[in-house]
């Protein structure tokens, strides 16, 4: 669970606070129309003064929800940022993340350059928000863009001096959740923001309302973040590097579909639900598309396709029950199928942590070995998913003709109702109806010709159809 972090005041905080107070007083004393910005704070709206402040004196907010997940991009720089968020190195890291693509932090975000071009062409339309100590609460990305453009100052609204870091986070979140906000948080950062709100004691109903989602969607999002955190911990088994929150950006729809399948199966067969959960998570981690991941379903297990995957070896030492310390109780252990799926996924998680990590101290030999494991595992999944796709297409072809006939029957049933109504109102076009029946006869004759082929012992339905066609031919 994410805990609310209190940061120390940045360098020259008292000096900067005095500068802000002087500028605010100057604006108030100047008379005329003053620019203000509206802030939601403690359930009320406050209108705060807007002033110009030198960009060189402003600090990026280390607690901003905008890049909370992306901070895990570089574990060493993230740790240094936690220790001293106001150092030049930490502020440079925040600037780098603000310009990076949320799903791939190694790449510069095109949206950042769009913002930069807009600021260059039209200037700053909306003011940011700053604390009395010069920490940007809103407008961090705009500040990064303005600095690249060589701007010397930035328009900002000045927040009350009494704000705590919990207040600062709440203000930033309320601004983000306004309907007119132009740039959403990335998916994982939204999940973290919800988790943070829950840690403050807010109810699911309150959080769902703020995020403009249904309560069941809120619970789904909490399940997804909890699952991601569990997987990241499992990837660190035995120590060493692990997966990062940012590694799951871009998997939103696949994770949501996984949750829906898991909830549906869990009440019927918990073990099947757990196996499919592990297999789908592995496929998501291996970067398979949404349509590919969908092939990993109940039919996937029924067809035994999971046997084509690198599973096995985990069940041999699997205990039949697990003891609960202090209670003297034993509960059934996970089935061998679940244990095998988890063991396979643990290996994939550890491999992914090495393959996706850009740290230079991993070693070329270890990286190469991990890449080989990754490639062979992905090939095995690819073959199993391709086989599942062929099986699904075959089932669809087998079911297509009966489905078409069922649709035709529904149309004929509707035709009966239409015929009764037309006769009642004396509006039936008898000639057109007769032509349609002739077409029906032709269609049934063609259907009978195909249905009777290669069936030495036809069922009741086909036998009736053949008999009716034979009688038609005798006429």
CSV table of C-alpha atoms in Angstrom, one decimal:
chain,number,residue,atom,x,y,z
A,1,UNK,CA,0.0,0.0,0.0
A,2,UNK,CA,1.4,3.4,-1.0
A,3,UNK,CA,1.8,5.6,2.1
A,4,UNK,CA,1.6,9.4,2.1
A,5,UNK,CA,5.1,10.8,2.0
A,6,UNK,CA,6.2,14.0,3.7
A,7,UNK,CA,9.1,15.8,2.1
A,8,UNK,CA,11.4,18.3,3.8
A,9,UNK,CA,11.3,21.9,2.6
A,10,UNK,CA,13.5,22.7,-0.5
A,11,UNK,CA,16.7,24.8,-0.2
A,12,UNK,CA,16.1,28.6,0.3
A,13,UNK,CA,12.5,27.9,1.2
A,14,UNK,CA,12.2,30.8,3.6
A,15,UNK,CA,13.8,33.2,1.1
A,16,UNK,CA,11.5,32.0,-1.7
A,17,UNK,CA,8.4,32.2,0.5
A,18,UNK,CA,9.3,35.9,1.3
A,19,UNK,CA,9.6,36.6,-2.5
A,20,UNK,CA,6.2,35.1,-3.1
A,21,UNK,CA,4.6,37.1,-0.3
A,22,UNK,CA,6.0,40.3,-1.8
A,23,UNK,CA,4.8,39.5,-5.3
A,24,UNK,CA,1.3,38.6,-4.1
A,25,UNK,CA,1.1,41.9,-2.1
A,26,UNK,CA,2.3,43.8,-5.2
A,27,UNK,CA,-0.5,42.3,-7.3
A,28,UNK,CA,-3.1,43.1,-4.6
A,29,UNK,CA,-1.9,46.6,-4.2
A,30,UNK,CA,-1.8,47.3,-8.0
A,31,UNK,CA,-5.6,47.6,-8.2
A,32,UNK,CA,-7.6,46.6,-11.3
A,33,UNK,CA,-8.6,43.1,-12.3
A,34,UNK,CA,-6.5,40.4,-10.7
A,35,UNK,CA,-6.0,37.0,-12.3
A,36,UNK,CA,-6.9,34.1,-10.0
A,37,UNK,CA,-7.1,30.3,-10.3
A,38,UNK,CA,-9.8,28.2,-8.6
A,39,UNK,CA,-8.6,25.3,-6.4
A,40,UNK,CA,-10.6,22.5,-4.8
A,41,UNK,CA,-9.3,22.1,-1.2
A,42,UNK,CA,-11.0,20.4,1.8
A,43,UNK,CA,-14.3,20.2,-0.1
A,44,UNK,CA,-14.4,23.9,-0.8
A,45,UNK,CA,-13.2,26.1,-3.7
A,46,UNK,CA,-10.5,28.7,-3.1
A,47,UNK,CA,-9.5,31.4,-5.5
A,48,UNK,CA,-5.7,32.0,-5.3
A,49,UNK,CA,-3.6,34.9,-6.7
A,50,UNK,CA,-1.6,34.3,-9.9
A,51,UNK,CA,1.9,35.8,-10.2
A,52,UNK,CA,5.0,35.5,-12.4
A,53,UNK,CA,7.8,33.6,-10.8
A,54,UNK,CA,11.3,32.8,-12.1
A,55,UNK,CA,11.5,29.3,-13.6
A,56,UNK,CA,15.0,28.8,-12.2
A,57,UNK,CA,13.7,29.0,-8.6
A,58,UNK,CA,10.8,26.5,-9.1
A,59,UNK,CA,11.1,22.8,-8.1
A,60,UNK,CA,9.4,19.8,-9.8
A,61,UNK,CA,7.1,18.0,-7.4
A,62,UNK,CA,8.7,14.6,-6.4
A,63,UNK,CA,5.2,13.4,-5.3
A,64,UNK,CA,3.4,14.2,-8.6
A,65,UNK,CA,0.9,11.5,-9.7
A,66,UNK,CA,1.9,12.3,-13.3
A,67,UNK,CA,5.1,10.1,-13.2
A,68,UNK,CA,4.6,8.0,-10.0
A,69,UNK,CA,4.9,4.7,-11.8
A,70,UNK,CA,7.6,5.9,-14.2
A,71,UNK,CA,9.9,6.7,-11.3
A,72,UNK,CA,10.6,2.9,-11.2
A,73,UNK,CA,12.4,3.3,-14.6
A,74,UNK,CA,15.8,3.6,-12.8
A,75,UNK,CA,16.0,2.1,-9.3
A,76,UNK,CA,19.2,3.9,-8.3
A,77,UNK,CA,18.0,7.4,-9.4
A,78,UNK,CA,14.6,6.7,-7.8
A,79,UNK,CA,16.3,5.9,-4.5
A,80,UNK,CA,18.5,9.0,-4.7
A,81,UNK,CA,15.3,11.0,-5.4
A,82,UNK,CA,13.7,9.6,-2.3
A,83,UNK,CA,16.8,10.6,-0.2
A,84,UNK,CA,17.1,14.2,-1.6
A,85,UNK,CA,14.3,15.2,-4.0
A,86,UNK,CA,15.7,18.8,-4.4
A,87,UNK,CA,19.2,17.9,-5.6
A,88,UNK,CA,20.1,18.8,-9.2
A,89,UNK,CA,20.4,15.1,-10.1
A,90,UNK,CA,16.9,14.3,-8.6
A,91,UNK,CA,15.3,17.3,-10.3
A,92,UNK,CA,17.0,16.3,-13.6
A,93,UNK,CA,15.5,12.8,-13.2
A,94,UNK,CA,12.0,14.2,-12.7
A,95,UNK,CA,12.5,16.4,-15.8
A,96,UNK,CA,13.6,13.4,-17.8
A,97,UNK,CA,10.5,11.4,-16.8
A,98,UNK,CA,8.1,14.3,-17.5
A,99,UNK,CA,9.4,14.3,-21.1
A,100,UNK,CA,9.4,10.5,-21.5
A,101,UNK,CA,6.6,8.3,-23.0
A,102,UNK,CA,4.6,6.8,-20.1
A,103,UNK,CA,4.7,3.3,-21.6
A,104,UNK,CA,8.3,3.3,-22.7
A,105,UNK,CA,10.4,5.7,-20.7
A,106,UNK,CA,13.4,5.2,-23.0
A,107,UNK,CA,11.5,7.2,-25.7
A,108,UNK,CA,10.6,10.9,-25.7
A,109,UNK,CA,6.8,11.5,-25.5
A,110,UNK,CA,5.4,13.0,-28.7
A,111,UNK,CA,2.7,14.7,-26.6
A,112,UNK,CA,5.4,16.5,-24.7
A,113,UNK,CA,6.7,18.0,-28.0
A,114,UNK,CA,3.1,18.9,-29.0
A,115,UNK,CA,2.8,20.8,-25.7
A,116,UNK,CA,6.1,22.5,-26.2
A,117,UNK,CA,5.1,23.6,-29.7
A,118,UNK,CA,1.8,25.0,-28.4
A,119,UNK,CA,3.6,27.0,-25.7
A,120,UNK,CA,6.1,28.3,-28.2
A,121,UNK,CA,3.3,29.4,-30.6
A,122,UNK,CA,0.6,30.6,-28.2
A,123,UNK,CA,2.3,31.1,-24.9
A,124,UNK,CA,1.1,29.8,-21.5
A,125,UNK,CA,-2.7,29.9,-21.5
A,126,UNK,CA,-3.4,28.4,-18.0
A,127,UNK,CA,-1.3,29.1,-14.9
A,128,UNK,CA,0.3,26.4,-12.9
A,129,UNK,CA,0.1,26.0,-9.1
A,130,UNK,CA,3.0,26.4,-6.7
A,131,UNK,CA,3.5,26.1,-2.9
A,132,UNK,CA,4.9,28.9,-0.8
A,133,UNK,CA,8.2,27.1,-1.0
A,134,UNK,CA,8.3,27.0,-4.8
A,135,UNK,CA,7.2,23.4,-5.4
A,136,UNK,CA,5.1,22.9,-8.5
A,137,UNK,CA,1.8,21.2,-7.7
A,138,UNK,CA,0.3,21.6,-11.1
A,139,UNK,CA,2.2,22.5,-14.3
A,140,UNK,CA,5.3,20.3,-13.9
A,141,UNK,CA,5.3,19.2,-17.6
A,142,UNK,CA,4.6,22.8,-18.7
A,143,UNK,CA,7.6,24.0,-16.6
A,144,UNK,CA,9.8,21.4,-18.3
A,145,UNK,CA,8.7,22.5,-21.7
A,146,UNK,CA,9.1,26.2,-20.9
A,147,UNK,CA,12.6,25.6,-19.7
A,148,UNK,CA,13.5,23.8,-23.0
A,149,UNK,CA,12.1,26.9,-24.8
A,150,UNK,CA,14.4,29.1,-22.7
A,151,UNK,CA,11.6,30.9,-20.9
A,152,UNK,CA,12.6,32.9,-17.8
A,153,UNK,CA,9.4,32.9,-15.9
A,154,UNK,CA,6.1,31.1,-15.4
A,155,UNK,CA,2.6,32.2,-14.4
A,156,UNK,CA,1.5,30.3,-11.3
A,157,UNK,CA,-1.3,30.4,-8.7
A,158,UNK,CA,0.1,30.5,-5.1
A,159,UNK,CA,-1.4,28.0,-2.7
A,160,UNK,CA,-1.9,28.8,1.0
A,161,UNK,CA,1.1,28.3,3.3
A,162,UNK,CA,-0.8,25.9,5.6
A,163,UNK,CA,-1.0,23.1,3.0
A,164,UNK,CA,0.5,19.7,4.1
A,165,UNK,CA,1.8,17.2,1.5
A,166,UNK,CA,-1.4,15.3,1.8
A,167,UNK,CA,-3.3,18.5,0.9
A,168,UNK,CA,-0.8,19.1,-2.0
A,169,UNK,CA,-1.5,15.6,-3.4
A,170,UNK,CA,-5.3,16.1,-3.0
A,171,UNK,CA,-5.2,19.4,-4.8
A,172,UNK,CA,-3.2,17.9,-7.7
A,173,UNK,CA,-5.6,15.0,-8.0
A,174,UNK,CA,-8.7,17.2,-7.9
A,175,UNK,CA,-7.3,19.2,-10.8
A,176,UNK,CA,-6.5,16.1,-12.8
A,177,UNK,CA,-10.0,14.7,-12.3
A,178,UNK,CA,-11.8,17.8,-13.7
A,179,UNK,CA,-13.6,16.9,-16.9
A,180,UNK,CA,-11.9,19.7,-18.8
A,181,UNK,CA,-8.4,18.5,-18.0
A,182,UNK,CA,-6.5,18.0,-21.2
A,183,UNK,CA,-4.0,15.2,-20.4
A,184,UNK,CA,-4.9,12.1,-18.4
A,185,UNK,CA,-2.6,10.3,-16.1
A,186,UNK,CA,-1.2,7.1,-17.5
A,187,UNK,CA,-3.1,4.0,-16.5
A,188,UNK,CA,-0.8,2.8,-13.7
A,189,UNK,CA,-0.6,6.3,-12.2
A,190,UNK,CA,-4.4,6.4,-12.0
A,191,UNK,CA,-4.3,3.0,-10.1
A,192,UNK,CA,-1.7,4.4,-7.7
A,193,UNK,CA,-3.8,7.6,-7.1
A,194,UNK,CA,-6.9,5.4,-6.3
A,195,UNK,CA,-4.7,3.3,-3.9
A,196,UNK,CA,-3.5,6.5,-2.2
A,197,UNK,CA,-7.0,7.8,-1.8
A,198,UNK,CA,-8.0,4.5,-0.1
A,199,UNK,CA,-5.0,4.8,2.2
A,200,UNK,CA,-6.5,8.1,3.4
A,201,UNK,CA,-9.6,6.3,4.5
A,202,UNK,CA,-11.9,7.3,1.7
A,203,UNK,CA,-14.7,4.8,0.8
A,204,UNK,CA,-14.8,3.0,-2.6
A,205,UNK,CA,-18.0,4.9,-3.4
A,206,UNK,CA,-16.3,8.3,-2.8
A,207,UNK,CA,-13.2,7.4,-4.8
A,208,UNK,CA,-15.4,5.9,-7.7
A,209,UNK,CA,-17.4,9.2,-7.8
A,210,UNK,CA,-14.2,11.3,-7.9
A,211,UNK,CA,-12.7,9.2,-10.7
A,212,UNK,CA,-16.1,9.1,-12.5
A,213,UNK,CA,-16.2,5.3,-12.7
A,214,UNK,CA,-18.5,2.7,-11.3
A,215,UNK,CA,-17.8,1.1,-7.9
A,216,UNK,CA,-17.3,-2.3,-9.5
A,217,UNK,CA,-14.7,-0.8,-11.8
A,218,UNK,CA,-12.9,0.7,-8.8
A,219,UNK,CA,-12.7,-2.8,-7.2
A,220,UNK,CA,-11.4,-4.2,-10.6
A,221,UNK,CA,-8.7,-1.5,-10.7
A,222,UNK,CA,-7.6,-2.3,-7.1
A,223,UNK,CA,-7.4,-6.0,-8.0
A,224,UNK,CA,-5.2,-5.2,-11.0
A,225,UNK,CA,-2.8,-3.0,-9.0
A,226,UNK,CA,-2.6,-5.6,-6.2
A,227,UNK,CA,-1.9,-8.3,-8.8
A,228,UNK,CA,0.9,-6.2,-10.4
A,229,UNK,CA,2.5,-5.6,-7.1
A,230,UNK,CA,2.4,-9.3,-6.3
A,231,UNK,CA,4.0,-10.2,-9.6
A,232,UNK,CA,6.7,-7.6,-9.2
A,233,UNK,CA,7.6,-9.1,-5.8
A,234,UNK,CA,7.6,-12.6,-7.3
A,235,UNK,CA,10.0,-11.4,-10.0
A,236,UNK,CA,12.5,-10.5,-7.2
A,237,UNK,CA,12.4,-14.0,-5.6
A,238,UNK,CA,15.9,-14.8,-4.5
A,239,UNK,CA,16.9,-11.1,-4.4
A,240,UNK,CA,18.3,-9.0,-7.2
A,241,UNK,CA,16.4,-7.0,-9.8
A,242,UNK,CA,12.7,-7.1,-10.4
A,243,UNK,CA,10.0,-5.9,-12.6
A,244,UNK,CA,8.8,-2.2,-12.3
A,245,UNK,CA,5.4,-0.7,-12.2
A,246,UNK,CA,6.2,1.1,-15.5
A,247,UNK,CA,6.6,-2.4,-17.2
A,248,UNK,CA,2.8,-2.8,-17.0
A,249,UNK,CA,1.9,0.4,-18.7
A,250,UNK,CA,0.0,-0.4,-21.9
A,251,UNK,CA,-1.6,-3.6,-20.6
A,252,UNK,CA,-4.8,-2.0,-19.4
A,253,UNK,CA,-7.3,-3.7,-21.6
A,254,UNK,CA,-5.6,-7.1,-21.4
A,255,UNK,CA,-5.6,-6.9,-17.5
A,256,UNK,CA,-9.2,-5.8,-17.4
A,257,UNK,CA,-10.2,-8.8,-19.6
A,258,UNK,CA,-8.2,-11.1,-17.4
A,259,UNK,CA,-10.1,-9.9,-14.3
A,260,UNK,CA,-13.4,-10.4,-15.9
A,261,UNK,CA,-12.5,-14.0,-16.9
A,262,UNK,CA,-11.0,-14.7,-13.5
A,263,UNK,CA,-14.1,-13.5,-11.6
A,264,UNK,CA,-16.4,-15.6,-13.9
A,265,UNK,CA,-14.4,-18.8,-13.3
A,266,UNK,CA,-13.4,-18.4,-9.7
A,267,UNK,CA,-16.8,-19.3,-8.3
A,268,UNK,CA,-17.0,-22.4,-10.5
A,269,UNK,CA,-13.5,-23.8,-10.4
A,270,UNK,CA,-10.9,-21.9,-8.4
A,271,UNK,CA,-7.9,-24.0,-9.7
A,272,UNK,CA,-8.9,-23.4,-13.3
A,273,UNK,CA,-9.2,-19.7,-12.6
A,274,UNK,CA,-5.8,-19.6,-11.1
A,275,UNK,CA,-4.2,-21.5,-13.9
A,276,UNK,CA,-5.7,-19.3,-16.6
A,277,UNK,CA,-4.7,-16.2,-14.6
A,278,UNK,CA,-1.1,-17.3,-14.5
A,279,UNK,CA,-1.1,-18.2,-18.2
A,280,UNK,CA,-2.7,-15.0,-19.3
A,281,UNK,CA,-0.4,-12.9,-17.2
A,282,UNK,CA,2.6,-14.7,-18.7
A,283,UNK,CA,1.2,-14.0,-22.2
A,284,UNK,CA,0.6,-10.3,-21.3
A,285,UNK,CA,4.2,-10.1,-20.0
A,286,UNK,CA,5.5,-11.7,-23.2
A,287,UNK,CA,3.8,-8.9,-25.2
A,288,UNK,CA,1.1,-10.9,-26.9
A,289,UNK,CA,-1.8,-8.9,-28.4
A,290,UNK,CA,-5.3,-8.7,-26.8
A,291,UNK,CA,-6.7,-11.0,-29.5
A,292,UNK,CA,-3.9,-13.5,-28.9
A,293,UNK,CA,-4.4,-13.5,-25.1
A,294,UNK,CA,-8.1,-14.1,-25.6
A,295,UNK,CA,-7.3,-17.6,-27.0
A,296,UNK,CA,-6.1,-18.6,-23.4
A,297,UNK,CA,-9.6,-19.5,-22.1
A,298,UNK,CA,-11.5,-22.5,-20.8
A,299,UNK,CA,-11.3,-24.2,-24.2
A,300,UNK,CA,-7.5,-23.7,-24.1
A,301,UNK,CA,-7.3,-25.9,-21.0
A,302,UNK,CA,-9.8,-28.4,-22.3
A,303,UNK,CA,-7.7,-28.9,-25.4
A,304,UNK,CA,-4.7,-29.6,-23.3
A,305,UNK,CA,-2.8,-26.8,-25.0
A,306,UNK,CA,-1.1,-25.7,-21.8
A,307,UNK,CA,0.9,-29.0,-22.1
A,308,UNK,CA,2.8,-27.4,-25.0
A,309,UNK,CA,4.1,-24.7,-22.7
A,310,UNK,CA,7.3,-25.0,-20.5
A,311,UNK,CA,5.4,-26.2,-17.5
A,312,UNK,CA,6.3,-29.0,-15.2
A,313,UNK,CA,8.6,-30.0,-12.3
A,314,UNK,CA,6.8,-27.8,-9.7
A,315,UNK,CA,4.2,-30.3,-8.7
A,316,UNK,CA,6.5,-33.1,-7.6
A,317,UNK,CA,7.4,-31.5,-4.3
A,318,UNK,CA,4.0,-29.8,-3.8
A,319,UNK,CA,2.5,-30.5,-0.4
A,320,UNK,CA,-1.0,-31.7,-0.1
A,321,UNK,CA,-1.9,-29.2,2.6
A,322,UNK,CA,-0.5,-26.0,4.1
A,323,UNK,CA,-0.4,-25.4,7.9
A,324,UNK,CA,-1.5,-22.0,9.3
A,325,UNK,CA,0.9,-21.0,12.1
A,326,UNK,CA,-0.7,-20.3,15.5
A,327,UNK,CA,-4.1,-21.8,14.6
A,328,UNK,CA,-3.2,-25.4,14.3
A,329,UNK,CA,-5.2,-25.6,11.0
A,330,UNK,CA,-4.4,-27.0,7.7
A,331,UNK,CA,-5.9,-25.9,4.3
A,332,UNK,CA,-5.5,-27.7,1.0
A,333,UNK,CA,-2.5,-26.7,-1.0
A,334,UNK,CA,-2.7,-25.4,-4.5
A,335,UNK,CA,-3.3,-28.1,-7.1
A,336,UNK,CA,-0.3,-29.4,-9.1
A,337,UNK,CA,-1.7,-27.6,-12.2
A,338,UNK,CA,-1.7,-24.3,-10.3
A,339,UNK,CA,1.7,-24.9,-8.8
A,340,UNK,CA,3.1,-25.7,-12.3
A,341,UNK,CA,1.6,-22.6,-13.8
A,342,UNK,CA,2.9,-20.4,-11.0
A,343,UNK,CA,6.4,-22.0,-11.3
A,344,UNK,CA,6.5,-21.3,-15.0
A,345,UNK,CA,5.3,-17.8,-14.6
A,346,UNK,CA,7.8,-17.1,-11.8
A,347,UNK,CA,10.6,-18.1,-14.3
A,348,UNK,CA,9.1,-15.8,-16.9
A,349,UNK,CA,8.8,-12.9,-14.4
A,350,UNK,CA,12.4,-13.2,-13.4
A,351,UNK,CA,13.5,-13.5,-17.0
A,352,UNK,CA,11.4,-10.4,-17.9
A,353,UNK,CA,13.0,-8.4,-15.1
A,354,UNK,CA,16.5,-9.0,-16.6
A,355,UNK,CA,15.4,-8.5,-20.3
A,356,UNK,CA,13.6,-5.2,-19.5
A,357,UNK,CA,16.1,-3.8,-17.1
A,358,UNK,CA,18.6,-1.3,-18.6
A,359,UNK,CA,21.1,-1.6,-15.7
A,360,UNK,CA,24.7,-1.9,-16.8
A,361,UNK,CA,25.8,-4.2,-13.9
A,362,UNK,CA,23.7,-7.2,-15.0
A,363,UNK,CA,26.4,-8.6,-17.2
A,364,UNK,CA,26.3,-9.5,-20.9
A,365,UNK,CA,26.3,-13.2,-20.2
A,366,UNK,CA,23.3,-13.1,-17.9
A,367,UNK,CA,21.4,-10.8,-20.3
A,368,UNK,CA,22.1,-13.2,-23.2
A,369,UNK,CA,20.9,-16.2,-21.2
A,370,UNK,CA,17.7,-14.4,-20.2
A,371,UNK,CA,17.1,-13.3,-23.8
A,372,UNK,CA,17.4,-16.9,-25.0
A,373,UNK,CA,15.0,-18.1,-22.3
A,374,UNK,CA,12.6,-15.2,-23.2
A,375,UNK,CA,12.7,-16.1,-27.0
A,376,UNK,CA,12.2,-19.9,-26.4
A,377,UNK,CA,9.3,-19.3,-24.0
A,378,UNK,CA,7.6,-16.8,-26.4
A,379,UNK,CA,8.0,-19.3,-29.2
A,380,UNK,CA,6.3,-22.0,-27.1
A,381,UNK,CA,3.4,-19.6,-26.2
A,382,UNK,CA,3.2,-18.5,-29.8
A,383,UNK,CA,2.7,-22.1,-31.0
A,384,UNK,CA,0.2,-22.9,-28.3
A,385,UNK,CA,-1.8,-19.7,-29.0
A,386,UNK,CA,-1.7,-20.4,-32.8
A,387,UNK,CA,-3.0,-23.9,-32.2
A,388,UNK,CA,-5.8,-22.5,-30.0
A,389,UNK,CA,-6.6,-20.0,-32.8
A,390,UNK,CA,-6.9,-22.8,-35.3
A,391,UNK,CA,-9.1,-24.8,-33.0
A,392,UNK,CA,-11.4,-21.7,-32.4
A,393,UNK,CA,-11.7,-21.1,-36.2
A,394,UNK,CA,-12.6,-24.8,-36.7
A,395,UNK,CA,-15.2,-24.7,-34.0
A,396,UNK,CA,-16.6,-21.5,-35.5
A,397,UNK,CA,-16.9,-23.2,-39.0
A,398,UNK,CA,-18.6,-26.2,-37.4
A,399,UNK,CA,-21.1,-24.0,-35.7
A,400,UNK,CA,-21.7,-21.6,-38.6
A,401,UNK,CA,-24.2,-23.6,-40.6
A,402,UNK,CA,-26.4,-24.4,-37.5
A,403,UNK,CA,-26.3,-20.8,-36.5
A,404,UNK,CA,-27.4,-19.6,-39.9
A,405,UNK,CA,-30.3,-22.0,-39.9
A,406,UNK,CA,-31.3,-20.9,-36.4
A,407,UNK,CA,-31.3,-17.3,-37.7
A,408,UNK,CA,-33.5,-18.4,-40.7
A,409,UNK,CA,-35.9,-20.1,-38.3
A,410,UNK,CA,-36.2,-16.9,-36.3
A,411,UNK,CA,-36.9,-15.0,-39.5
A,412,UNK,CA,-39.6,-17.5,-40.5
A,413,UNK,CA,-41.2,-17.2,-37.0
A,414,UNK,CA,-41.3,-13.5,-37.4
A,415,UNK,CA,-42.7,-13.9,-40.9
A,416,UNK,CA,-45.7,-15.9,-39.4
A,417,UNK,CA,-46.5,-12.9,-37.1
A,418,UNK,CA,-46.2,-10.5,-40.0
A,419,UNK,CA,-48.4,-12.6,-42.2
A,420,UNK,CA,-51.2,-12.7,-39.6
A,421,UNK,CA,-51.0,-8.9,-39.1
A,422,UNK,CA,-51.0,-8.3,-42.9
A,423,UNK,CA,-54.1,-10.5,-43.4
A,424,UNK,CA,-55.9,-8.9,-40.5
A,425,UNK,CA,-55.4,-5.5,-42.0
A,426,UNK,CA,-55.9,-6.8,-45.6
A,427,UNK,CA,-52.5,-5.4,-46.6
A,428,UNK,CA,-50.8,-8.6,-47.8
A,429,UNK,CA,-49.1,-8.5,-51.2
A,430,UNK,CA,-50.0,-12.1,-52.1
A,431,UNK,CA,-48.1,-12.1,-55.4
A,432,UNK,CA,-44.8,-11.0,-53.7
A,433,UNK,CA,-45.4,-13.4,-50.9
A,434,UNK,CA,-45.9,-16.3,-53.3
A,435,UNK,CA,-42.6,-15.4,-55.1
A,436,UNK,CA,-40.8,-15.4,-51.7
A,437,UNK,CA,-42.2,-18.9,-50.9
A,438,UNK,CA,-40.9,-20.2,-54.3
A,439,UNK,CA,-37.4,-18.9,-53.4
A,440,UNK,CA,-37.7,-20.6,-50.0
A,441,UNK,CA,-38.5,-23.9,-51.8
A,442,UNK,CA,-35.4,-23.5,-53.9
A,443,UNK,CA,-33.2,-22.8,-50.9
A,444,UNK,CA,-34.6,-25.8,-49.1
A,445,UNK,CA,-33.9,-28.1,-52.1
A,446,UNK,CA,-30.3,-26.9,-52.2
A,447,UNK,CA,-29.9,-27.3,-48.4
A,448,UNK,CA,-31.2,-30.9,-48.7
A,449,UNK,CA,-28.8,-31.8,-51.4
A,450,UNK,CA,-25.8,-30.7,-49.2
A,451,UNK,CA,-27.2,-32.0,-45.9
A,452,UNK,CA,-27.8,-35.5,-47.2
A,453,UNK,CA,-24.2,-36.0,-48.5
A,454,UNK,CA,-22.1,-38.5,-46.6
A,455,UNK,CA,-24.7,-39.2,-44.0
A,456,UNK,CA,-25.7,-43.0,-44.0
A,457,UNK,CA,-27.8,-42.5,-40.9
A,458,UNK,CA,-29.1,-38.9,-40.8
A,459,UNK,CA,-30.7,-37.5,-37.7
A,460,UNK,CA,-34.5,-36.7,-37.4
A,461,UNK,CA,-34.1,-33.2,-38.7
A,462,UNK,CA,-32.1,-34.0,-41.8
A,463,UNK,CA,-34.3,-37.2,-42.4
A,464,UNK,CA,-37.4,-35.0,-42.4
A,465,UNK,CA,-35.8,-32.5,-44.8
A,466,UNK,CA,-34.7,-35.3,-47.3
A,467,UNK,CA,-38.2,-36.9,-47.1
A,468,UNK,CA,-39.8,-33.5,-47.8
A,469,UNK,CA,-37.6,-32.9,-50.8
A,470,UNK,CA,-38.2,-36.5,-52.1
A,471,UNK,CA,-41.9,-35.8,-51.9
A,472,UNK,CA,-41.5,-32.5,-53.7
A,473,UNK,CA,-39.6,-34.3,-56.5
A,474,UNK,CA,-42.3,-37.0,-56.8
A,475,UNK,CA,-44.8,-34.2,-57.6
